[in-house]
Tab-separated table of C-alpha atoms and ligand atoms in Angstrom:
chain	number	residue	atom	x	y	z
A	1240	UNK	CA	5.348	7.259	31.350
A	1241	UNK	CA	5.291	4.337	32.220
A	1242	UNK	CA	6.129	0.334	30.150
A	1243	UNK	CA	6.643	-2.404	30.528
A	1244	UNK	CA	10.265	-3.933	30.465
A	1245	UNK	CA	9.948	-5.661	26.280
A	1246	UNK	CA	10.440	-8.857	27.476
A	1247	UNK	CA	7.673	-8.946	30.126
A	1248	UNK	CA	5.046	-7.010	28.005
A	1249	UNK	CA	5.760	-10.141	25.060
A	1250	UNK	CA	5.050	-12.260	27.006
A	1251	UNK	CA	1.786	-11.121	27.753
A	1252	UNK	CA	0.904	-10.217	25.233
A	1253	UNK	CA	1.169	-10.439	21.380
A	1254	UNK	CA	1.433	-7.571	19.020
A	1255	UNK	CA	-0.217	-7.207	15.306
A	1256	UNK	CA	1.702	-4.418	12.873
A	1257	UNK	CA	-0.937	-1.974	10.314
A	1258	UNK	CA	2.319	-0.392	8.480
A	1259	UNK	CA	0.989	2.641	6.189
A	1260	UNK	CA	3.763	4.503	4.108
A	1261	UNK	CA	3.442	8.212	2.042
A	1262	UNK	CA	5.496	7.789	-0.888
A	1263	UNK	CA	6.286	10.995	-2.751
A	1264	UNK	CA	6.794	10.331	-5.993
A	1265	UNK	CA	9.530	11.378	-7.977
A	1266	UNK	CA	7.842	13.513	-11.387
A	1267	UNK	CA	8.928	16.420	-12.462
A	1268	UNK	CA	5.237	18.230	-12.181
A	1269	UNK	CA	3.029	18.089	-8.798
A	1270	UNK	CA	-0.414	15.258	-8.790
A	1271	UNK	CA	-2.901	18.089	-10.435
A	1272	UNK	CA	-1.595	20.929	-11.804
A	1273	UNK	CA	1.477	21.821	-13.860
A	1274	UNK	CA	3.339	22.939	-11.010
A	1275	UNK	CA	7.405	22.031	-10.203
A	1276	UNK	CA	7.956	19.821	-7.340
A	1277	UNK	CA	11.650	20.661	-6.360
A	1278	UNK	CA	12.171	20.091	-2.796
A	1279	UNK	CA	14.571	23.203	-1.245
A	1280	UNK	CA	13.038	25.729	-3.346
A	1281	UNK	CA	12.316	29.277	-1.649
A	1282	UNK	CA	8.554	28.800	0.219
A	1283	UNK	CA	5.298	29.384	-2.209
A	1284	UNK	CA	7.626	29.677	-5.641
A	1285	UNK	CA	5.559	26.742	-6.923
A	1286	UNK	CA	2.297	27.175	-6.445
A	1287	UNK	CA	-0.393	28.440	-8.873
A	1288	UNK	CA	-4.003	28.762	-8.116
A	1289	UNK	CA	-5.103	24.716	-8.149
A	1290	UNK	CA	-2.799	23.521	-5.267
A	1291	UNK	CA	-3.674	26.824	-3.747
A	1292	UNK	CA	-7.036	25.889	-4.018
A	1293	UNK	CA	-8.483	28.787	-5.264
A	1294	UNK	CA	-12.192	28.789	-6.249
A	1295	UNK	CA	-12.425	28.473	-10.028
A	1296	UNK	CA	-9.882	26.141	-10.568
A	1297	UNK	CA	-9.631	22.747	-12.548
A	1298	UNK	CA	-7.977	19.769	-11.834
A	1299	UNK	CA	-6.047	17.495	-14.054
A	1300	UNK	CA	-4.489	13.795	-13.179
A	1301	UNK	CA	-0.507	13.760	-13.776
A	1302	UNK	CA	-0.376	10.579	-16.215
A	1303	UNK	CA	3.393	10.017	-14.616
A	1304	UNK	CA	1.746	10.172	-11.190
A	1305	UNK	CA	-0.676	7.139	-12.695
A	1306	UNK	CA	1.446	5.355	-14.172
A	1307	UNK	CA	4.177	5.479	-10.899
A	1308	UNK	CA	0.937	4.335	-9.529
A	1309	UNK	CA	0.526	1.222	-11.396
A	1310	UNK	CA	4.324	-0.071	-11.220
A	1311	UNK	CA	3.693	0.940	-7.161
A	1312	UNK	CA	0.680	-1.601	-7.397
A	1313	UNK	CA	2.275	-4.465	-9.675
A	1314	UNK	CA	5.595	-4.321	-7.814
A	1315	UNK	CA	3.581	-5.091	-4.512
A	1316	UNK	CA	1.534	-7.586	-5.823
A	1317	UNK	CA	-1.488	-6.098	-6.267
A	1318	UNK	CA	-4.565	-6.231	-8.677
A	1319	UNK	CA	-4.883	-3.034	-10.179
A	1320	UNK	CA	-8.316	-1.270	-10.498
A	1321	UNK	CA	-9.663	-1.665	-14.263
A	1322	UNK	CA	-11.471	1.142	-12.986
A	1323	UNK	CA	-11.098	3.870	-10.479
A	1324	UNK	CA	-11.936	7.423	-8.712
A	1325	UNK	CA	-10.702	9.396	-6.791
A	1326	UNK	CA	-12.057	10.857	-3.332
A	1327	UNK	CA	-12.438	14.269	-1.420
A	1328	UNK	CA	-11.657	13.779	2.013
A	1329	UNK	CA	-12.559	16.046	4.358
A	1330	UNK	CA	-10.569	18.276	6.432
A	1331	UNK	CA	-9.824	21.322	7.895
A	1332	UNK	CA	-6.007	22.152	8.240
A	1333	UNK	CA	-4.345	25.519	7.621
A	1334	UNK	CA	-1.522	24.041	5.511
A	1335	UNK	CA	-4.835	22.529	3.245
A	1336	UNK	CA	-6.260	25.170	1.257
A	1337	UNK	CA	-8.686	23.515	-0.309
A	1338	UNK	CA	-9.865	22.538	3.091
A	1339	UNK	CA	-10.330	19.102	1.642
A	1340	UNK	CA	-7.454	16.630	0.294
A	1341	UNK	CA	-7.873	15.036	-3.691
A	1342	UNK	CA	-7.355	10.851	-2.681
A	1343	UNK	CA	-9.059	7.660	-2.741
A	1344	UNK	CA	-11.011	6.150	-0.860
A	1345	UNK	CA	-13.065	2.773	-1.306
A	1346	UNK	CA	-11.323	2.958	-4.905
A	1347	UNK	CA	-8.161	2.740	-5.098
A	1348	UNK	CA	-5.992	2.038	-8.005
A	1349	UNK	CA	-3.838	-0.563	-6.165
A	1350	UNK	CA	-5.288	-3.410	-4.041
A	1351	UNK	CA	-4.780	-7.179	-2.171
A	1352	UNK	CA	-1.839	-7.254	-2.365
A	1353	UNK	CA	1.309	-8.780	-0.966
A	1354	UNK	CA	5.130	-8.664	-0.035
A	1355	UNK	CA	8.224	-10.352	1.468
A	1356	UNK	CA	10.809	-9.257	4.143
A	1357	UNK	CA	13.960	-10.621	4.935
A	1358	UNK	CA	14.795	-10.982	8.765
A	1359	UNK	CA	18.305	-13.263	9.880
A	1360	UNK	CA	17.563	-15.677	6.976
A	1361	UNK	CA	13.568	-15.997	7.967
A	1362	UNK	CA	10.694	-14.745	5.354
A	1363	UNK	CA	7.763	-12.092	6.865
A	1364	UNK	CA	5.065	-12.702	4.305
A	1365	UNK	CA	3.518	-8.921	4.690
A	1366	UNK	CA	-0.346	-7.926	3.381
A	1367	UNK	CA	-0.859	-4.781	1.396
A	1368	UNK	CA	-4.445	-3.658	2.035
A	1369	UNK	CA	-4.151	-1.281	-0.827
A	1370	UNK	CA	-2.024	1.738	-2.561
A	1371	UNK	CA	-3.887	5.079	-3.458
A	1372	UNK	CA	-3.040	7.990	-5.208
A	1373	UNK	CA	-3.432	11.313	-2.877
A	1374	UNK	CA	-2.221	14.703	-2.700
A	1375	UNK	CA	0.621	16.489	0.145
A	1376	UNK	CA	-0.587	19.112	1.876
A	1377	UNK	CA	1.854	22.088	2.360
A	1378	UNK	CA	4.001	23.011	4.980
A	1379	UNK	CA	3.955	24.693	8.649
A	1380	UNK	CA	6.557	26.400	10.144
A	1381	UNK	CA	5.530	27.152	14.056
A	1382	UNK	CA	7.998	29.663	14.799
A	1383	UNK	CA	9.515	30.948	18.481
A	1384	UNK	CA	8.054	27.739	20.369
A	1385	UNK	CA	10.697	25.067	21.951
A	1386	UNK	CA	10.048	22.508	20.574
A	1387	UNK	CA	8.999	23.225	17.003
A	1388	UNK	CA	5.407	22.724	17.378
A	1389	UNK	CA	1.865	25.049	17.266
A	1390	UNK	CA	1.643	25.606	21.139
A	1391	UNK	CA	4.138	27.573	22.512
A	1392	UNK	CA	4.493	29.274	18.649
A	1393	UNK	CA	4.893	33.261	18.394
A	1394	UNK	CA	3.460	32.929	14.641
A	1395	UNK	CA	3.309	29.908	11.803
A	1396	UNK	CA	4.365	30.654	8.492
A	1397	UNK	CA	3.194	28.482	5.510
A	1398	UNK	CA	4.855	27.141	2.467
A	1399	UNK	CA	2.416	25.256	-0.454
A	1400	UNK	CA	5.340	24.820	-2.683
A	1401	UNK	CA	4.614	20.724	-1.336
A	1402	UNK	CA	1.228	21.509	-1.576
A	1403	UNK	CA	0.035	18.863	-4.263
A	1404	UNK	CA	2.838	16.071	-5.247
A	1405	UNK	CA	1.837	12.971	-5.837
A	1406	UNK	CA	1.741	10.740	-3.034
A	1407	UNK	CA	1.578	7.296	-2.443
A	1408	UNK	CA	0.169	5.271	0.461
A	1409	UNK	CA	0.636	1.879	0.687
A	1410	UNK	CA	-0.874	0.175	4.010
A	1411	UNK	CA	-0.451	-2.909	4.484
A	1412	UNK	CA	-3.111	-5.407	6.357
A	1413	UNK	CA	-2.279	-6.231	10.130
A	1414	UNK	CA	0.928	-7.462	10.239
A	1415	UNK	CA	0.070	-10.902	12.723
A	1416	UNK	CA	2.367	-13.779	13.788
A	1417	UNK	CA	6.130	-11.439	14.451
A	1418	UNK	CA	6.304	-11.862	18.399
A	1419	UNK	CA	9.023	-10.753	19.713
A	1420	UNK	CA	10.702	-9.312	16.105
A	1421	UNK	CA	7.710	-7.027	15.590
A	1422	UNK	CA	10.191	-3.939	15.626
A	1423	UNK	CA	12.715	-5.363	13.204
A	1424	UNK	CA	10.432	-6.567	11.026
A	1425	UNK	CA	8.301	-3.012	10.898
A	1426	UNK	CA	11.642	-1.440	10.250
A	1427	UNK	CA	12.715	-4.531	7.500
A	1428	UNK	CA	9.672	-3.673	5.967
A	1429	UNK	CA	10.179	-0.249	4.835
A	1430	UNK	CA	13.520	-0.524	4.444
A	1431	UNK	CA	13.001	-3.151	1.640
A	1432	UNK	CA	9.883	-1.126	0.541
A	1433	UNK	CA	12.420	1.825	-0.044
A	1434	UNK	CA	14.818	0.006	-2.027
A	1435	UNK	CA	12.150	-1.391	-4.021
A	1436	UNK	CA	11.095	2.238	-4.251
A	1437	UNK	CA	14.189	3.201	-5.336
A	1438	UNK	CA	14.676	0.621	-7.876
A	1439	UNK	CA	11.356	1.617	-8.834
A	1440	UNK	CA	12.798	4.784	-9.800
A	1441	UNK	CA	9.651	6.681	-8.880
A	1442	UNK	CA	10.819	8.359	-5.663
A	1443	UNK	CA	14.197	9.649	-4.261
A	1444	UNK	CA	13.018	7.580	-1.105
A	1445	UNK	CA	14.636	10.135	1.044
A	1446	UNK	CA	12.832	10.045	4.819
A	1447	UNK	CA	15.022	12.889	6.446
A	1448	UNK	CA	13.486	15.077	3.811
A	1449	UNK	CA	10.027	13.806	4.157
A	1450	UNK	CA	9.907	12.180	0.543
A	1451	UNK	CA	9.200	8.444	1.914
A	1452	UNK	CA	6.766	8.207	5.382
A	1453	UNK	CA	6.314	6.400	8.029
A	1454	UNK	CA	2.895	5.674	10.252
A	1455	UNK	CA	3.054	3.073	12.539
A	1456	UNK	CA	-0.042	1.359	13.607
A	1457	UNK	CA	0.371	-0.659	16.559
A	1458	UNK	CA	-1.776	-3.073	18.677
A	1459	UNK	CA	-1.302	-5.942	21.173
A	1460	UNK	CA	-4.056	-8.253	22.346
A	1461	UNK	CA	-3.183	-11.104	25.019
A	1462	UNK	CA	-1.171	-14.042	24.176
A	1463	UNK	CA	-3.071	-16.893	22.659
A	1464	UNK	CA	-6.315	-14.387	22.132
A	1465	UNK	CA	-7.024	-13.205	18.069
A	1466	UNK	CA	-9.506	-10.542	18.419
A	1467	UNK	CA	-7.064	-6.899	17.395
A	1468	UNK	CA	-6.849	-4.523	20.064
A	1469	UNK	CA	-6.954	-1.127	20.301
A	1470	UNK	CA	-4.589	0.351	17.968
A	1471	UNK	CA	-2.357	3.419	17.949
A	1472	UNK	CA	-0.906	5.242	14.955
A	1473	UNK	CA	2.363	6.381	15.371
A	1474	UNK	CA	2.960	10.054	12.684
A	1475	UNK	CA	6.599	11.234	12.234
A	1476	UNK	CA	8.270	8.417	12.321
A	1477	UNK	CA	11.265	10.079	9.663
A	1478	UNK	CA	14.279	7.600	9.786
A	1479	UNK	CA	14.351	3.196	8.951
A	1480	UNK	CA	15.586	3.340	12.853
A	1481	UNK	CA	12.951	5.342	14.891
A	1482	UNK	CA	10.264	2.776	12.876
A	1483	UNK	CA	11.612	0.204	15.332
A	1484	UNK	CA	12.207	2.008	18.328
A	1485	UNK	CA	8.697	4.078	17.855
A	1486	UNK	CA	6.984	0.526	17.619
A	1487	UNK	CA	9.189	-1.318	20.320
A	1488	UNK	CA	8.611	1.771	22.293
A	1489	UNK	CA	4.459	1.774	21.436
A	1490	UNK	CA	5.022	-2.165	22.236
A	1491	UNK	CA	5.869	-1.326	26.254
A	1492	UNK	CA	3.362	1.336	26.903
A	1493	UNK	CA	0.562	0.217	25.707
A	1494	UNK	CA	1.327	-3.496	27.887
A	1495	UNK	CA	2.032	-1.424	30.305
A	1496	UNK	CA	-1.606	0.906	30.864
A	1497	UNK	CA	-3.143	-2.934	30.031
A	1498	UNK	CA	-1.577	-5.030	32.628
A	1499	UNK	CA	-2.756	-2.400	35.356
A	1500	UNK	CA	-6.254	-2.820	33.759
A	1501	UNK	CA	-6.454	-0.038	31.789
A	1502	UNK	CA	-7.853	0.760	27.988
A	1503	UNK	CA	-5.518	1.589	25.049
A	1504	UNK	CA	-7.170	5.101	23.954
A	1505	UNK	CA	-7.706	5.053	19.713
A	1506	UNK	CA	-5.333	8.115	19.136
A	1507	UNK	CA	-2.214	9.313	17.137
A	1508	UNK	CA	0.445	9.593	18.266
A	1509	UNK	CA	3.604	11.582	17.573
A	1510	UNK	CA	6.988	9.907	18.442
A	1511	UNK	CA	10.132	12.359	19.871
A	1512	UNK	CA	13.252	10.870	18.700
A	1513	UNK	CA	15.431	12.501	21.180
A	1514	UNK	CA	13.101	11.069	24.074
A	1515	UNK	CA	12.829	7.822	22.704
A	1516	UNK	CA	8.909	7.835	23.198
A	1517	UNK	CA	5.675	9.146	21.271
A	1518	UNK	CA	3.084	11.634	22.954
A	1519	UNK	CA	-0.907	11.816	22.137
A	1520	UNK	CA	-2.378	13.277	19.231
A	1521	UNK	CA	-5.325	13.948	17.790
A	1522	UNK	CA	-8.243	11.544	18.672
A	1523	UNK	CA	-7.626	8.990	15.419
A	1524	UNK	CA	-10.668	10.371	12.901
A	1525	UNK	CA	-12.771	7.845	11.248
A	1526	UNK	CA	-13.760	7.539	8.330
A	1527	UNK	CA	-17.273	9.375	8.823
A	1528	UNK	CA	-15.733	11.854	10.320
A	1529	UNK	CA	-13.833	12.807	6.947
A	1530	UNK	CA	-17.316	12.756	4.359
A	1531	UNK	CA	-15.541	11.316	2.164
A	1532	UNK	CA	-17.627	11.813	-2.108
A	1533	UNK	CA	-15.878	10.894	-5.242
A	1534	UNK	CA	-14.179	14.394	-6.748
A	1535	UNK	CA	-16.105	15.427	-9.292
A	1536	UNK	CA	-13.762	18.093	-11.200
A	1537	UNK	CA	-11.920	14.552	-11.841
A	1538	UNK	CA	-12.727	11.713	-14.315
A	1539	UNK	CA	-12.184	8.001	-12.952
A	1540	UNK	CA	-9.604	6.637	-13.876
A	1541	UNK	CA	-9.212	3.207	-16.156
A	1542	UNK	CA	-5.902	1.680	-17.448
A	1543	UNK	CA	-5.713	-0.166	-20.332
A	1544	UNK	CA	-4.736	-3.849	-19.542
A	1545	UNK	CA	-2.337	-3.543	-22.572
A	1546	UNK	CA	-0.574	-0.451	-20.546
A	1547	UNK	CA	-0.567	-2.832	-17.108
A	1548	UNK	CA	0.373	-5.604	-18.900
A	1549	UNK	CA	3.654	-2.992	-20.874
A	1550	UNK	CA	4.192	-1.866	-17.408
A	1551	UNK	CA	4.807	-4.980	-15.799
A	1552	UNK	CA	7.259	-5.969	-18.441
A	1553	UNK	CA	8.871	-2.556	-16.436
A	1554	UNK	CA	9.459	-4.131	-13.183
A	1555	UNK	CA	12.396	-4.471	-11.366
A	1556	UNK	CA	12.845	-8.163	-9.745
A	1557	UNK	CA	11.672	-9.089	-6.465
A	1558	UNK	CA	13.324	-8.017	-3.338
A	1559	UNK	CA	13.434	-11.330	-2.499
A	1560	UNK	CA	15.275	-12.331	-5.356
A	1561	UNK	CA	17.065	-9.321	-5.748
A	1562	UNK	CA	19.146	-10.465	-2.602
A	1563	UNK	CA	20.144	-13.589	-3.482
A	1564	UNK	CA	21.374	-12.982	-6.544
A	1565	UNK	CA	23.359	-9.666	-4.461
A	1566	UNK	CA	24.318	-12.194	-2.353
A	1567	UNK	CA	25.659	-14.650	-4.726
A	1568	UNK	CA	27.645	-11.838	-6.147
A	1569	UNK	CA	29.090	-10.384	-3.874
A	1570	UNK	CA	30.513	-13.314	-2.320
A	1571	UNK	CA	28.769	-12.877	0.589
A	1572	UNK	CA	28.305	-15.141	3.825
A	1573	UNK	CA	24.967	-16.164	4.890
A	1574	UNK	CA	25.955	-13.759	7.880
A	1575	UNK	CA	27.197	-11.564	6.486
A	1576	UNK	CA	24.509	-11.170	4.118
A	1577	UNK	CA	21.585	-10.690	6.770
A	1578	UNK	CA	24.519	-7.991	8.855
A	1579	UNK	CA	24.086	-5.937	5.645
A	1580	UNK	CA	21.093	-6.452	5.368
A	1581	UNK	CA	19.784	-5.847	8.769
A	1582	UNK	CA	21.709	-2.976	8.453
A	1583	UNK	CA	20.047	-1.409	4.734
A	1584	UNK	CA	23.152	-1.580	3.683
A	1585	UNK	CA	22.487	-3.168	0.374
A	1586	UNK	CA	21.712	-0.484	-2.147
A	1587	UNK	CA	24.523	1.745	-0.421
A	1588	UNK	CA	27.009	-1.421	-1.111
A	1589	UNK	CA	25.886	-2.083	-4.651
A	1590	UNK	CA	26.456	2.124	-5.539
A	1591	UNK	CA	29.420	1.118	-3.783
A	1592	UNK	CA	31.024	-1.809	-5.929
A	1593	UNK	CA	29.189	-0.631	-8.932
A	1594	UNK	CA	31.646	2.880	-8.134
A	1595	UNK	CA	34.537	0.500	-8.468
A	1596	UNK	CA	35.305	-0.690	-4.754
A	1597	UNK	CA	34.907	-4.427	-4.008
A	1598	UNK	CA	32.500	-6.253	-2.000
A	1599	UNK	CA	34.043	-6.723	1.021
A	1600	UNK	CA	35.460	-3.495	1.395
A	1601	UNK	CA	32.457	-1.480	0.509
A	1602	UNK	CA	30.556	-3.879	2.947
A	1603	UNK	CA	33.609	-3.483	5.947
A	1604	UNK	CA	32.669	0.801	5.209
A	1605	UNK	CA	29.415	0.454	5.953
A	1606	UNK	CA	28.818	-1.411	8.559
A	1607	UNK	CA	31.865	-0.559	10.714
A	1608	UNK	CA	33.139	3.110	9.922
A	1609	UNK	CA	29.421	4.911	8.952
A	1610	UNK	CA	27.829	2.631	11.268
A	1611	UNK	CA	29.536	3.628	14.268
A	1612	UNK	CA	28.836	7.689	12.628
A	1613	UNK	CA	25.296	7.175	11.995
A	1614	UNK	CA	24.522	5.565	15.427
A	1615	UNK	CA	26.323	8.541	16.961
A	1616	UNK	CA	23.694	10.859	15.540
A	1617	UNK	CA	20.936	8.854	15.032
A	1618	UNK	CA	20.452	8.561	11.477
A	1619	UNK	CA	20.173	6.436	8.919
A	1620	UNK	CA	22.875	4.850	7.200
A	1621	UNK	CA	22.371	7.034	3.528
A	1622	UNK	CA	21.858	10.528	6.028
A	1623	UNK	CA	25.562	9.986	7.478
A	1624	UNK	CA	27.341	12.483	4.771
A	1625	UNK	CA	28.922	10.679	2.566
A	1626	UNK	CA	28.276	8.894	-0.679
A	1627	UNK	CA	28.514	5.904	-2.272
A	1628	UNK	CA	31.384	6.811	-4.630
A	1629	UNK	CA	33.279	8.587	-1.814
A	1630	UNK	CA	33.653	4.984	-0.223
A	1631	UNK	CA	34.971	3.545	-3.416
A	1632	UNK	CA	37.647	5.968	-3.537
A	1633	UNK	CA	38.383	5.675	-0.383
A	1634	UNK	CA	39.205	2.184	-0.314
A	1635	UNK	CA	40.574	3.166	-3.769
A	1636	UNK	CA	43.328	5.213	-1.553
A	1637	UNK	CA	43.557	3.167	0.557
A	1638	UNK	CA	45.093	0.070	-2.495
A	1639	UNK	CA	47.347	1.990	-4.109
A	1640	UNK	CA	49.211	3.001	-0.758
A	1641	UNK	CA	48.066	6.647	-0.121
A	1642	UNK	CA	46.705	6.061	3.141
A	1643	UNK	CA	46.001	2.701	5.226
A	1644	UNK	CA	43.108	2.003	7.150
A	1645	UNK	CA	43.730	3.622	9.941
A	1646	UNK	CA	43.990	7.017	8.422
A	1647	UNK	CA	41.041	6.173	6.095
A	1648	UNK	CA	38.911	6.485	9.316
A	1649	UNK	CA	40.354	10.066	9.360
A	1650	UNK	CA	39.279	10.565	6.211
A	1651	UNK	CA	35.562	9.538	6.317
A	1652	UNK	CA	35.576	11.978	9.509
A	1653	UNK	CA	36.705	14.483	7.840
A	1654	UNK	CA	34.160	14.148	4.706
A	1655	UNK	CA	31.520	13.151	6.769
A	1656	UNK	CA	32.290	16.966	8.441
A	1657	UNK	CA	31.841	17.941	4.248
A	1658	UNK	CA	35.426	18.770	4.676
A	1659	UNK	CA	35.356	18.600	0.806
A	1660	UNK	CA	35.982	15.343	-1.330
A	1661	UNK	CA	38.353	12.308	0.004
A	1662	UNK	CA	41.006	13.382	-1.660
A	1663	UNK	CA	41.221	16.879	-0.448
A	1664	UNK	CA	40.543	15.671	2.702
A	1665	UNK	CA	43.889	13.276	2.487
A	1666	UNK	CA	46.100	16.566	1.010
A	1667	UNK	CA	44.448	19.111	3.984
A	1668	UNK	CA	44.445	16.839	6.960
A	1669	UNK	CA	48.484	15.985	4.955
A	1670	UNK	CA	47.686	12.411	5.910
A	1671	UNK	CA	48.795	10.864	3.063
A	1672	UNK	CA	51.516	7.185	3.839
A	1673	UNK	CA	55.301	9.084	3.564
A	1674	UNK	CA	56.991	6.791	0.890
A	1675	UNK	CA	60.246	8.832	1.603
A	1676	UNK	CA	62.835	6.484	2.796
A	1677	UNK	CA	65.140	8.697	3.838
A	1678	UNK	CA	62.466	9.616	6.155
A	1679	UNK	CA	61.396	6.467	7.291
A	1680	UNK	CA	65.187	5.434	7.879
A	1681	UNK	CA	65.687	8.539	9.799
A	1682	UNK	CA	62.395	7.618	11.984
A	1683	UNK	CA	63.909	4.030	12.397
A	1684	UNK	CA	66.919	4.644	12.986
A	1685	UNK	CA	65.759	6.767	15.909
A	1686	UNK	CA	63.845	3.860	17.127
A	1687	UNK	CA	66.877	1.859	17.253
A	1688	UNK	CA	68.783	3.794	18.880
A	1689	UNK	CA	66.236	4.601	21.740
A	1690	UNK	CA	65.753	1.060	22.526
A	1691	UNK	CA	68.962	-1.317	22.433
A	1692	UNK	CA	67.083	-3.692	25.378
A	1693	UNK	CA	64.324	-4.714	21.975
A	1694	UNK	CA	67.153	-4.525	19.634
A	1695	UNK	CA	68.750	-6.875	21.828
A	1696	UNK	CA	65.954	-9.748	21.895
A	1697	UNK	CA	65.388	-9.201	18.938
A	1698	UNK	CA	69.127	-9.859	17.659
A	1699	UNK	CA	68.535	-13.410	19.664
A	1700	UNK	CA	66.114	-15.123	17.946
A	1701	UNK	CA	62.488	-13.241	19.926
A	1702	UNK	CA	61.589	-11.464	16.455
A	1703	UNK	CA	58.145	-10.577	17.899
A	1704	UNK	CA	60.016	-7.687	19.675
A	1705	UNK	CA	59.718	-5.905	16.108
A	1706	UNK	CA	56.343	-4.347	16.875
A	1707	UNK	CA	57.221	-2.618	20.082
A	1708	UNK	CA	60.344	-1.046	17.242
A	1709	UNK	CA	57.244	-0.506	14.980
A	1710	UNK	CA	55.057	0.953	17.102
A	1711	UNK	CA	57.509	2.954	18.433
A	1712	UNK	CA	58.513	4.012	14.245
A	1713	UNK	CA	54.575	4.340	13.575
A	1714	UNK	CA	54.203	7.192	16.144
A	1715	UNK	CA	57.053	9.425	15.078
A	1716	UNK	CA	55.280	8.688	11.411
A	1717	UNK	CA	52.435	9.879	13.343
A	1718	UNK	CA	50.213	6.563	11.145
A	1719	UNK	CA	51.277	7.703	8.633
A	1720	UNK	CA	53.899	4.925	7.775
A	1721	UNK	CA	53.586	1.689	6.010
A	1722	UNK	CA	54.296	-0.967	9.000
A	1723	UNK	CA	54.803	-3.868	5.997
A	1724	UNK	CA	57.411	-1.830	5.623
A	1725	UNK	CA	58.938	-0.136	8.371
A	1726	UNK	CA	59.214	-4.107	9.208
A	1727	UNK	CA	61.615	-4.763	6.410
A	1728	UNK	CA	63.928	-1.605	6.675
A	1729	UNK	CA	64.346	-2.397	10.542
A	1730	UNK	CA	65.055	-6.113	10.443
A	1731	UNK	CA	67.303	-4.787	7.152
A	1732	UNK	CA	68.929	-2.803	10.218
A	1733	UNK	CA	69.708	-5.936	12.712
A	1734	UNK	CA	69.589	-8.281	11.094
B	1260	LIG	ZN1	-0.119	24.184	-8.856
């Protein structure tokens, strides 16, 4: 696949984004029946005639899901419809047994909103077209192929546990004027949305489990023009970093096509995490293909203004206000906060501080040690496998002198590798600092005896030479000694 270098693409073309985010609500039951929504159960154990689409079954709307939809709409500054209906979106797919999905079409519950994201200290306003309610489909599992896709598979399995789980689809208006920052703005938007939805308490927002999913629409137009180019919609983008990478890749791919006089095809594309490219999916359906019509089995939704007003009172603080507040609370510099925001670490740090760590130590671990693991594996921070609680525990072990920063890195490694709690890893890997003065003194003596030339230097006033002896002691102690104490002991001994 030919791509244009990113800088060349941006010199000639202006990207326009459109982001569609599907969020699975964390209601205990499904959108239109009483089945459980618990993730990870045995396949097809959480199903009933309604979510299996059996003839004669009738859906009933989950009031809690409507409440969550309204709160999401309000948090995104949307107008809440006084009256709206569900619609049938007709298409065939094996994981959708009714052959239509109950969704909303021209009457979404929330519309015409906006939100803001902060990137590198700048605020970008993102228009929200709509937030509507719908049900999730089941899941297909293609067995036997190399890629996990249907092509080349021997057979497919279907799991309808997810069928009918409440979803909210949040659609932005075209996002213009981001220029070269488009990929990062896309990532910042999804990060902000994730944090906001979590603060609302309406979803688990776990991208790696699919409870938050993003489709990224990208189109290009020649710099200086205003009409939109043909867009593609990239699916399968299941981490924050993939959002950024997928948008960046599409910009360079489309630019190469346009620069060579070609035409971008309007289509759905798939993102491939491993190779970092998108490949064509199906040609994009238009609304007519879905033959939408109002769902005759459900009554319209007409939330009272009093109820909407009540729900308004339950909203968390807006994202930009929250960022200002936590920066002040944590005493971070503008630059420190920028890094935290772009790493998507605000929630993680907040939770780590709540678990007892200082803001600076929480920032340090999330942005260095954990970020390094996340990069190596290619996942988001929160999918690395260490919890804020554990980060706080490791920091507490540093502060009470059980380990030092260097040993803490090994504790992180162990926790991430699934070896147990921080304390268990310290014990199992024998990482605790040796505070046994006898053992330390023996190591100090050995270092002194083995390095008479260095001892002479120290005696003649070159105190900085102590470093070499400390190093020798630390080596003997496998790093498990308190360097300050070792230094004291050496100087006592020689002095
Ligand atoms: Zn059911």
